[in-house]
Tab-separated table of C-alpha atoms in Angstrom:
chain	number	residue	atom	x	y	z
A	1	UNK	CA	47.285	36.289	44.102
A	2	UNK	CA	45.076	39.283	44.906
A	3	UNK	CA	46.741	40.868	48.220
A	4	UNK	CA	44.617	42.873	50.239
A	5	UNK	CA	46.281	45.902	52.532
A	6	UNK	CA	43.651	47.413	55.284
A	7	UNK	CA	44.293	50.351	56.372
A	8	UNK	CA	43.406	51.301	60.053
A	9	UNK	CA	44.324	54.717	60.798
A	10	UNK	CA	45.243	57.874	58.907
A	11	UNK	CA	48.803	57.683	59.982
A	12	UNK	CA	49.165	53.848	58.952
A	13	UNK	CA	48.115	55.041	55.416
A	14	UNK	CA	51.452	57.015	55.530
A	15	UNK	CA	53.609	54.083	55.706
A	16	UNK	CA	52.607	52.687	52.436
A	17	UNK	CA	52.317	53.092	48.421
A	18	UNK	CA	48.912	54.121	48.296
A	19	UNK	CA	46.767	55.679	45.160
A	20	UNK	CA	43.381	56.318	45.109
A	21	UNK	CA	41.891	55.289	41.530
A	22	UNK	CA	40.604	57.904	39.457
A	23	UNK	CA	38.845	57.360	36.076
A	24	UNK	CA	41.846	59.450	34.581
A	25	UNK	CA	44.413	56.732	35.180
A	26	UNK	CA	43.464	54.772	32.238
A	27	UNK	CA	43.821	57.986	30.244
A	28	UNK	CA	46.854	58.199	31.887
A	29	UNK	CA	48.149	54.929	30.701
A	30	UNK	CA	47.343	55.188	27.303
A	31	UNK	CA	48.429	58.688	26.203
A	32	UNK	CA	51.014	59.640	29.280
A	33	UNK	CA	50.639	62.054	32.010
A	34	UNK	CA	50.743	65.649	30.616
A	35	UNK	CA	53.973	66.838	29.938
A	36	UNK	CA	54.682	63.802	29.621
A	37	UNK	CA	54.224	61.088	26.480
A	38	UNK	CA	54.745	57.199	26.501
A	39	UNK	CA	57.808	55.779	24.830
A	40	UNK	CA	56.072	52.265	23.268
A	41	UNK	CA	52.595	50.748	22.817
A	42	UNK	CA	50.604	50.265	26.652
A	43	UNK	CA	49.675	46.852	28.165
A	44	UNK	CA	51.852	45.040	25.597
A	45	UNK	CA	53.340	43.087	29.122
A	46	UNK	CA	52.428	39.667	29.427
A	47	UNK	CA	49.812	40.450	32.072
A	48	UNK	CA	48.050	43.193	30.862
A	49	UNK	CA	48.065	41.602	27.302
A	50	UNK	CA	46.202	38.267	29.549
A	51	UNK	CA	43.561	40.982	30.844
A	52	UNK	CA	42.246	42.058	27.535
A	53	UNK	CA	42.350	38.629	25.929
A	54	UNK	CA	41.037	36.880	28.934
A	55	UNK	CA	38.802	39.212	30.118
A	56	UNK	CA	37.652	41.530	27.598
A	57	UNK	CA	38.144	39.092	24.904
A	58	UNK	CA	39.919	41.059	22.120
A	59	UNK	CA	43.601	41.287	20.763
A	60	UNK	CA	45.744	44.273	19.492
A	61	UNK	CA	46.154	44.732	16.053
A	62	UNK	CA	49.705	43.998	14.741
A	63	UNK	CA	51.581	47.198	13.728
A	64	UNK	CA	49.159	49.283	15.819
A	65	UNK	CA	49.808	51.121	19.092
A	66	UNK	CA	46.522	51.633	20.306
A	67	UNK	CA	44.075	49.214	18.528
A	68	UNK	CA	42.197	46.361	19.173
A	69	UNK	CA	39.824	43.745	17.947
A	70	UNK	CA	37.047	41.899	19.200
A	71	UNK	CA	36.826	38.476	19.100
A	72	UNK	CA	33.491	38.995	16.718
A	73	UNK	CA	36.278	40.697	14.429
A	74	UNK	CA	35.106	44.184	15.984
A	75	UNK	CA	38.272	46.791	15.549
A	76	UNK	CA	38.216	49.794	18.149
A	77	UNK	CA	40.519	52.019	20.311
A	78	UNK	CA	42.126	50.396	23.560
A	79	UNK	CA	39.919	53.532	25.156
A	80	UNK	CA	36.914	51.728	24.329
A	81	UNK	CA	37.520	49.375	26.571
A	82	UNK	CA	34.846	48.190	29.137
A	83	UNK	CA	35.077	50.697	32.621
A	84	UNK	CA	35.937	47.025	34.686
A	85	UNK	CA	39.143	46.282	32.103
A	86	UNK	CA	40.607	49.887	32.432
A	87	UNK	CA	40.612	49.249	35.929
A	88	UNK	CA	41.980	45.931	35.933
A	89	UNK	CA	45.004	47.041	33.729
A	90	UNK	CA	45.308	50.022	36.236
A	91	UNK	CA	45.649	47.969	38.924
A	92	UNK	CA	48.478	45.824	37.087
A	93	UNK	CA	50.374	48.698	36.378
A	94	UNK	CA	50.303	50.079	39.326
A	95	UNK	CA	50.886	46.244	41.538
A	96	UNK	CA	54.199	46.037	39.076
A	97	UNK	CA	55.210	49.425	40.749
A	98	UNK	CA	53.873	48.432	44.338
A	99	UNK	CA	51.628	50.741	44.453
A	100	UNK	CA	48.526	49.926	46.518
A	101	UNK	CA	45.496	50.904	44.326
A	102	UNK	CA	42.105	51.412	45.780
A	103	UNK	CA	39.333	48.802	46.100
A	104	UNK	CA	36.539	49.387	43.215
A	105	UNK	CA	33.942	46.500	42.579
A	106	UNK	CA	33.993	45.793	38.903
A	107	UNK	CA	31.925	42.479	38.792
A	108	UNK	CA	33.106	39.172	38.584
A	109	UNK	CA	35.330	37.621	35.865
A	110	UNK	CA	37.179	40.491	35.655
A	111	UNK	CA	38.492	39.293	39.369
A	112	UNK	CA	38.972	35.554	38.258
A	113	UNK	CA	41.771	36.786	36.156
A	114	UNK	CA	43.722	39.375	38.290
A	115	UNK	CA	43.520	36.258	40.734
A	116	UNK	CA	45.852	34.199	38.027
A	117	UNK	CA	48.249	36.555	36.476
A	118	UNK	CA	52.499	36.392	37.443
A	119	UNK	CA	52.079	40.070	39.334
A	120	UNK	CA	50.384	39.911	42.527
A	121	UNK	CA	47.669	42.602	42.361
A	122	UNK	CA	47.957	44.816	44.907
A	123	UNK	CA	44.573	46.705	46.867
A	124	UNK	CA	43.549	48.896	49.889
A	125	UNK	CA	40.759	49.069	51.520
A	126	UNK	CA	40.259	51.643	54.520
A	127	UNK	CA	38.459	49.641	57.040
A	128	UNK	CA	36.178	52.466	58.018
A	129	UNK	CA	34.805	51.821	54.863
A	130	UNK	CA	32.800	48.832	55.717
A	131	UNK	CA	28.955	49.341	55.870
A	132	UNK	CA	27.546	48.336	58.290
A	133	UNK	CA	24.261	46.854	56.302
A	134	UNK	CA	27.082	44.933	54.100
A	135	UNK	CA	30.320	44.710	55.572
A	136	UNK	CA	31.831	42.001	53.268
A	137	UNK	CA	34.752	42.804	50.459
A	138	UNK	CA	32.764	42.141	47.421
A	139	UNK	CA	34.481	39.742	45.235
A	140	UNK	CA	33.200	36.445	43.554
A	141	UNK	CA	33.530	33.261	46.244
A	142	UNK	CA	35.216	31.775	43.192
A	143	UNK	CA	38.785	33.861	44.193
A	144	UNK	CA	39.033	33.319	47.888
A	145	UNK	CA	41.404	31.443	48.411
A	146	UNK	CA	43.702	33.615	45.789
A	147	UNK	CA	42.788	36.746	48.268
A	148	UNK	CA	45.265	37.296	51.268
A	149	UNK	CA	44.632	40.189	53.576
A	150	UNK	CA	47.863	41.663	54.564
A	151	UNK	CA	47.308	43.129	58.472
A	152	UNK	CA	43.788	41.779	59.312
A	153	UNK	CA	43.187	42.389	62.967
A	154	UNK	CA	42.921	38.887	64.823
A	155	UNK	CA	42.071	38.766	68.584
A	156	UNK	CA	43.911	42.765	68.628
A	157	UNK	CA	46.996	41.187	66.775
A	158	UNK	CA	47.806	42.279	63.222
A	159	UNK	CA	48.373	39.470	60.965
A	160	UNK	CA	47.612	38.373	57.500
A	161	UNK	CA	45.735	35.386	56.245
A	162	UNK	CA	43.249	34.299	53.557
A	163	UNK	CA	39.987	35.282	52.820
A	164	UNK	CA	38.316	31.686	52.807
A	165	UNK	CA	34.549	30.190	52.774
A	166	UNK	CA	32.613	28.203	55.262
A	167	UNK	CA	33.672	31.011	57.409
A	168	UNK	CA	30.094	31.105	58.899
A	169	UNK	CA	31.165	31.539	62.345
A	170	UNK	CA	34.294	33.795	62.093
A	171	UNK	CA	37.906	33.762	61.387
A	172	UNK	CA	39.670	30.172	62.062
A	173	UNK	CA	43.160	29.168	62.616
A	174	UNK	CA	44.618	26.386	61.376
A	175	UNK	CA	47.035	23.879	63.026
A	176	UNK	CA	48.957	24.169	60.098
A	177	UNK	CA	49.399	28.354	61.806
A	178	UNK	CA	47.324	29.116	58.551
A	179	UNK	CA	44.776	32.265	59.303
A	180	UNK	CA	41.737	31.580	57.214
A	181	UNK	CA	39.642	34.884	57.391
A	182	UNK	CA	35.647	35.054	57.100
A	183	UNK	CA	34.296	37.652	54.683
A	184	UNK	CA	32.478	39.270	57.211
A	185	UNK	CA	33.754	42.270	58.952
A	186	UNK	CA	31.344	44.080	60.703
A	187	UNK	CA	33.645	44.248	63.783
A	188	UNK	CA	35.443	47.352	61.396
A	189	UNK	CA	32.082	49.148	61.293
A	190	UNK	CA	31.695	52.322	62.560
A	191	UNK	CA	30.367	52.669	66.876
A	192	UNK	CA	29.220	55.386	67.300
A	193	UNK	CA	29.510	54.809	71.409
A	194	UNK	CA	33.496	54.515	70.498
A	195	UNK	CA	33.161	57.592	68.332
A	196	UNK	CA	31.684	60.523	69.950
A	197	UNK	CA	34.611	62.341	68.964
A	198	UNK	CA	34.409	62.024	65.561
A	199	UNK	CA	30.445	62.946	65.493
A	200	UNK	CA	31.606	66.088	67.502
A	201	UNK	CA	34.195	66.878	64.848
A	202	UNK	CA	31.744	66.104	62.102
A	203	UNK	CA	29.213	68.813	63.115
A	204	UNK	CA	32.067	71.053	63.816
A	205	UNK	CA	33.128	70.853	60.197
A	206	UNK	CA	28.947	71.045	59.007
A	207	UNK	CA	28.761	74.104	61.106
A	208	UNK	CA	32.157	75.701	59.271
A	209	UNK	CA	30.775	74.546	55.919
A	210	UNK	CA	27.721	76.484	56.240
A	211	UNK	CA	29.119	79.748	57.444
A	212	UNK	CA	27.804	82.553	59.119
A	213	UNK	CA	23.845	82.434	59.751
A	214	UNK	CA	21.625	85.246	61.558
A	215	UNK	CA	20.521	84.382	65.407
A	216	UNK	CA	16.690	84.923	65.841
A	217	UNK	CA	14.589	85.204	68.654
A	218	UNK	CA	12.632	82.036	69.285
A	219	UNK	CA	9.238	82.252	69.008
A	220	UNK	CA	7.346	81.127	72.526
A	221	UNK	CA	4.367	79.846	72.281
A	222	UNK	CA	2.024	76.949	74.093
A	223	UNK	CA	1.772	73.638	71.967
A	224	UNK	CA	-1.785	74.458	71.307
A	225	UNK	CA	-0.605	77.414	69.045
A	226	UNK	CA	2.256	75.558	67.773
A	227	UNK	CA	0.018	72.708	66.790
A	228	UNK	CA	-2.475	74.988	64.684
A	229	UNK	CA	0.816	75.809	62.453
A	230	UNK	CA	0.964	72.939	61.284
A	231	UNK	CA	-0.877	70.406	58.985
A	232	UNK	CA	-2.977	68.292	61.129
A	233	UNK	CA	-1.455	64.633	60.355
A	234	UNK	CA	2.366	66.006	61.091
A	235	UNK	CA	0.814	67.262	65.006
A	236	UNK	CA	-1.076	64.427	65.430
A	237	UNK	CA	0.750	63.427	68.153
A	238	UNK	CA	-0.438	66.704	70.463
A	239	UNK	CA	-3.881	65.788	69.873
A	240	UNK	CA	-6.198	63.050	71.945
A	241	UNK	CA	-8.931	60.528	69.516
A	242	UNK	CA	-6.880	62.268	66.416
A	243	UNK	CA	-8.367	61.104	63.189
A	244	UNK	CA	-7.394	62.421	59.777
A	245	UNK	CA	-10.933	63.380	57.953
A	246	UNK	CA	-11.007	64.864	54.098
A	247	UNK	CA	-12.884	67.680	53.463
A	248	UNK	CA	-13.409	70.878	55.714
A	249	UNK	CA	-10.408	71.238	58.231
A	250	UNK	CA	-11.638	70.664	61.918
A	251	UNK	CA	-10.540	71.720	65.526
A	252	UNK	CA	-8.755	69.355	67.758
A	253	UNK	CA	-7.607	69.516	70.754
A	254	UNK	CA	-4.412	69.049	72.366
A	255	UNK	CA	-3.534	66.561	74.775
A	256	UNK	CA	-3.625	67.608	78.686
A	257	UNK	CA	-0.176	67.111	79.298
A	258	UNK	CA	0.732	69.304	77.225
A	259	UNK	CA	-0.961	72.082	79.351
A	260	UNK	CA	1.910	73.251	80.905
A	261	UNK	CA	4.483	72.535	78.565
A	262	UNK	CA	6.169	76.108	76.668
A	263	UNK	CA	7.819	75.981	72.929
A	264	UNK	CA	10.815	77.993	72.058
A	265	UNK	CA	10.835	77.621	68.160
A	266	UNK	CA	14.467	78.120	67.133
A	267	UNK	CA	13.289	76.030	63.885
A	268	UNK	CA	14.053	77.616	60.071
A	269	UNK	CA	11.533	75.722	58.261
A	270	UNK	CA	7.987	73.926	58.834
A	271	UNK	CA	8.448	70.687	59.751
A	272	UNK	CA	7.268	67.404	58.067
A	273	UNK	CA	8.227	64.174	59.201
A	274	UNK	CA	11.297	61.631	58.464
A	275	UNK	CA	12.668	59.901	55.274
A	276	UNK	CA	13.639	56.905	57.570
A	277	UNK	CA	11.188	54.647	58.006
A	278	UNK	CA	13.089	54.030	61.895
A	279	UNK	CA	15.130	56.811	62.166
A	280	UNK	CA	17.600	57.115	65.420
A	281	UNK	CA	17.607	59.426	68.154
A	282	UNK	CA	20.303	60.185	69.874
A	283	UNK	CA	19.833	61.254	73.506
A	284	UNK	CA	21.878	63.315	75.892
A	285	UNK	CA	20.917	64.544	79.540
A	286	UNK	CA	22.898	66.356	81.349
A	287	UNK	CA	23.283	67.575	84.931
A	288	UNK	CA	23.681	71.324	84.871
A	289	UNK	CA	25.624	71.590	88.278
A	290	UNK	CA	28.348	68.615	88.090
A	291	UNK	CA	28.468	68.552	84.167
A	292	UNK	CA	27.977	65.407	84.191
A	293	UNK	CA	26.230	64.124	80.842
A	294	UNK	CA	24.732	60.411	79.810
A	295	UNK	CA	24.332	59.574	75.955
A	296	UNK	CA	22.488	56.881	74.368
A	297	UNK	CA	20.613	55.375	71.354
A	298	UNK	CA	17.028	55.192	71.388
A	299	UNK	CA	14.319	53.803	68.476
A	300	UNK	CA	10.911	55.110	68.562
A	301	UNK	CA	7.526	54.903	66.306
A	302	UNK	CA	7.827	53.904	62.700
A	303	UNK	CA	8.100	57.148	60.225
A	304	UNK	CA	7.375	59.623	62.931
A	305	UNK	CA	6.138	63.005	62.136
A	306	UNK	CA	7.409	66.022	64.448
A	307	UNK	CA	5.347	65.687	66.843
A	308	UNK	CA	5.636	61.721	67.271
A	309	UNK	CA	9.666	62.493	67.585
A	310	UNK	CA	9.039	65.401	69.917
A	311	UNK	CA	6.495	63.087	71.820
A	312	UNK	CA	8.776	60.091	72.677
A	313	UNK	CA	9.200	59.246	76.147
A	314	UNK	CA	12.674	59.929	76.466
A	315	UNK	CA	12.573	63.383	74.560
A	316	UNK	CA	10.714	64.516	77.596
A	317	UNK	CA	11.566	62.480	80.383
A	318	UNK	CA	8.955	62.864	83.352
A	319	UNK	CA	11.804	61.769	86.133
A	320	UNK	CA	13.563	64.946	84.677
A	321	UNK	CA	15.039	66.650	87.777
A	322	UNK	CA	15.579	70.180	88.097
A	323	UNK	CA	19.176	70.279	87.326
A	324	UNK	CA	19.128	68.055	84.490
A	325	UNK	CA	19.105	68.985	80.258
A	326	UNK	CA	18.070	66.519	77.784
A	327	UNK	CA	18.959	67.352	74.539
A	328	UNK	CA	17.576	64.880	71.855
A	329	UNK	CA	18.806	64.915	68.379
A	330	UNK	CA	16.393	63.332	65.472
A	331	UNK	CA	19.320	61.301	62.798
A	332	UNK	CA	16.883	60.275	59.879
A	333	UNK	CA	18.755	57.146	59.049
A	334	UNK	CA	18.735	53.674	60.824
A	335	UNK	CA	22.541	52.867	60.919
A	336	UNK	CA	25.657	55.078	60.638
A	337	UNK	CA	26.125	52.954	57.399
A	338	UNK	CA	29.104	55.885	56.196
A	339	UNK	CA	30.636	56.170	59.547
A	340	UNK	CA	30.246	59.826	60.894
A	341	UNK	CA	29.420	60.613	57.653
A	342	UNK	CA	26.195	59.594	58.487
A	343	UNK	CA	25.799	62.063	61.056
A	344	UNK	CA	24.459	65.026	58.393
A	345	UNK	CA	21.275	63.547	58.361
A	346	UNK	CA	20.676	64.709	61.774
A	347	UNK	CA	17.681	66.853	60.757
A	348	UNK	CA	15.695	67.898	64.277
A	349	UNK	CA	17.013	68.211	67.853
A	350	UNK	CA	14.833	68.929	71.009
A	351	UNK	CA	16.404	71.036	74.339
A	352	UNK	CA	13.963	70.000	77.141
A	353	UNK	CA	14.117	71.324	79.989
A	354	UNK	CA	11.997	73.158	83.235
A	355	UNK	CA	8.722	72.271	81.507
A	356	UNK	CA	10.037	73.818	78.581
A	357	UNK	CA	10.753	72.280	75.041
A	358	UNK	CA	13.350	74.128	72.116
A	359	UNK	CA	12.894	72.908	68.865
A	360	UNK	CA	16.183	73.189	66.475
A	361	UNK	CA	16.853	72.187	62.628
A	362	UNK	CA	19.259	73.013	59.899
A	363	UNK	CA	22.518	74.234	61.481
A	364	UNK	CA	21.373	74.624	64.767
A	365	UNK	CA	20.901	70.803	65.587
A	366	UNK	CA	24.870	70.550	64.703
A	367	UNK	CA	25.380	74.093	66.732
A	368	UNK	CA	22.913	72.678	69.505
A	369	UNK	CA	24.985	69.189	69.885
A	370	UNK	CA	28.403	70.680	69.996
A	371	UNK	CA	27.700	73.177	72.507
A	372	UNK	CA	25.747	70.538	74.632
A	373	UNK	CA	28.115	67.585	74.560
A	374	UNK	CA	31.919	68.903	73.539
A	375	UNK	CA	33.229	70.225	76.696
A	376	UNK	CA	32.004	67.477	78.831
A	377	UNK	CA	33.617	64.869	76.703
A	378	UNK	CA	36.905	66.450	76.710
A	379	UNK	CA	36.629	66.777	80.289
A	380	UNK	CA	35.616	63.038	80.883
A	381	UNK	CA	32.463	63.906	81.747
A	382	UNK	CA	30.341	61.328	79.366
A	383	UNK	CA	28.915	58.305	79.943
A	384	UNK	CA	27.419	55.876	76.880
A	385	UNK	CA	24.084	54.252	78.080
A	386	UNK	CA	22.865	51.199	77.805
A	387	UNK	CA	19.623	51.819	74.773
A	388	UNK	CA	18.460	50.911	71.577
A	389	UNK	CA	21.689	50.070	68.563
C-alpha cells in the first residue's frame, strides 16, 4: 500500500516524520552519512532486494557489497542505478523508519511495485502544491486502489480514503463508510481572493530580496511624447487608424482622449509587451478619504503591448471619482499555477488617478502594491470583486 499524508499548513507539517528527498540520499544509503559508514551491504532487505529485481531488473553479485548485474548479464555499481530506483529504495528505507518522504514522479512501473511490497510506502505531498493547470497526484491508474490518502479534506472534515477511478464527478462515499477519493484536487489550488495576504507577503519578501534601489524623479510628460519613445507597434494602442508599415518610420497621431491625460514615468526600462499570451491584471481602487479599497481579476486583449495594458477599460476607469485610486498591476501569467509564487511575474503596474497615469516596473510594481493595498487589508478595509478568474 502506497499511503499518502497531505499536509495543510506549516504547523501540521510539525506533527509528523517528514523529509524532503534530496538526490544525496541514495549516496547516503550506499556509502553512510559522513562521519558515519554502513555496517553490511544496502538494500539486501527483502523489499529493497524486490525493487531492483522487479523494477530495475538486475541482481547483486554474490560476495559483493555494492554490485550488480543486469539481466542482459551487464555487471555495474548499485550507484548506477536508474534516478526512479534510487528513489524508490529511498522511499523504502525511509517508510521502514516512518519517515514521510516527499512526492517525486518517477514514471510508472517503478510505482506498480512500491504498491506490492510488505512495507507500506510512506509520502507527503503539501497541498499547496497542486497546479492549478494539473492538479492530479501523478501516478499510473493501474495503483489506485493501493493509494490511501491519510487526512484528505471531505466536506471540511479530515479523513482518509482511497484514491479510486470513475471518480469523474468527485469524491464518493460508500455505504460500506468506504471514502473513495477522485484524483482531482483543484479545490487545494491556490485563490488568490482567499490569499491576499500571502501576495502581500510575497512582494514584501521580492522587495527585501532586491535591496536598496535609488528613488528618481518621474519623468512628466503628455502621452504624445511618451508615445514617440517608443517603437511604434508596442504604442499602438495611443494611436487612431494605427497600421504597422516597413520602411521609413511615419508620424501618427495619438488618440483624443488622451488629450488631457499626464504620464509620470517611474518605469526603469523601455517597455515591450507580455510573455503571456492572456496575462492577468489585477485591479485595486481605492477611496482616498474612507480607505476603503475593492480588488479584482480582470482579462484583457490577447498579448498586449504597454499601451494595450495601459489602455484597458478598467486601468482607467471613466466613472473614476475624485476621491478614488486605481492601481492596476500587469501579472504576465494566466493562473497562479505556483501559488504566490506566481506573483513575481508581476512585471507593470499603473497608479491612475486625477487625469493622471504612473507607470511602475521592476521593484516598484511590488513597492507600488504593498503600499497601496497592506494597510487597508489589515484594517478590514478590502473587498474581493466579482471579475474575470
Amino acid at each position: 500500500m502506497i499511503r499518502i499524508l497531505f499536509i495543510h499548513s506549516k504547523d501540521e507539517r510539525k506533527a509528523y516524520k517528514v523529509h524532503e528527498y534530496r538526490d544525496e540520499d541514495f549516496g547516503y544509503l550506499v556509502e553512510g552519512e559522513p562521519g558515519r559508514g554502513v555496517e553490511g551491504p544496502p538494500f539486501r532487505d527483502e523489499d529493497s532486494a524486490r525493487v531492483i529485481h522487479e523494477a530495475a531488473h538486475a541482481e547483486f553479485v554474490d560476495h559483493d557489497w555494492f554490485s550488480i548485474v543486469s539481466k542482459e548479464g551487464r555487471r555495474s555499481c548499485v550507484t548506477a542505478l536508474r534516478e526512479d530506483i534510487r528513489y524508490a529504495l529511498t522511499l523504502v528505507a525511509n517508510s521502514r523508519k516512518k519517515i514521510y518522504t516527499s512526492y517525486e514522479w518517477r514514471g510508472d512501473d517503478m510505482w506498480e511495485v512500491l504498491a506490492d511490497l510488505s512495507v507500506d510506502i510512506l509520502l507527503y505531498l503539501e497541498v499547496s502544491g497542486f497546479d492549478v493547470t494539473y492538479p492530479v497526484i501523478d501516478l499510473p491508474e493501474a495503483v489506485y486502489h493501493k493509494v490511501e490518502i491519510v487526512n484528505h479534506d471531505f466536506k471540511g472534515v479530515r479523513t482518509s480514503g482511497i484514491l479510486a477511478a470513475g471518480c469523474e464527478e468527485g469524491d464518493k462515499l460508500l455505504d460500506s463508510g468506504e471514502l473513495q477519493i477522485s484524483n482531482y484536487f483543484l479545490q487545494y489550488c491556490f485563490d488568490w481572493r482567499k490569499n491576499i495576504d500571502r501576495l502581500i507577503s510575497k512582494a514584501e519578501e521580492l522587495l527585501y530580496k532586491s535591496g536598496d534601489w535609488y528613488r528618481h524623479a518621474p519623468v512628466i510628460s503628455t502621452v504624445e511624447e511618451f508615445a514617440a519613445t517608443l517603437e511604434p507597434d508596442f504604442a499602438s494602442a495611443f494611436y487612431d487608424h494605427y497600421k504597422p508599415e516597413t520602411g521609413r518610420r511615419r508620424k501618427y497621431k495619438v488618440s483624443r482622449q488622451f488629450n488631457h491625460l499626464q504620464i509620470h514615468n517611474y518605469l526603469y526600462q523601455v517597455p515591450t509587451e507580455t510573455v503571456e499570451k492572456y496575462p492577468m491584471y489585477l485591479v485595486m481602487t481605492k477611496d482616498t478619504e474612507s480607505g476603503k479599497c475593492t480588488v479584482r481579476m480582470e482579462c484583457g486583449v490577447r498579448y498586449p503591448s504597454f499601451s494595450d495594458a495601459m489602455t484597458e477599460s478598467f486601468v482607467m476607469p471613466k466613472d473614476s471619482r475624485g476621491t478614488c485610486v486605481t492601481l492596476t498591476v500587469v501579472i504576465d501569467t494566466m493562473v497562479f499555477s505556483r501559488c504566490e509564487d506566481s506573483f513575481r511575474k508581476a512585471v507593470w503596474a499603473f497608479r491612475y488617478y486625477d487625469n493622471t497615469v504612473e507607470l511602475y516596473d521592476n521593484h516598484g510594481v511590488f513597492e507600488q502594491f504593498v503600499g497601496f493595498i497592506k494597510q487597508p487589508f489589515e484594517d478590514g478595509l478590502v473587498t474581493v470583486a466579482d471579475g474575470e478568474d
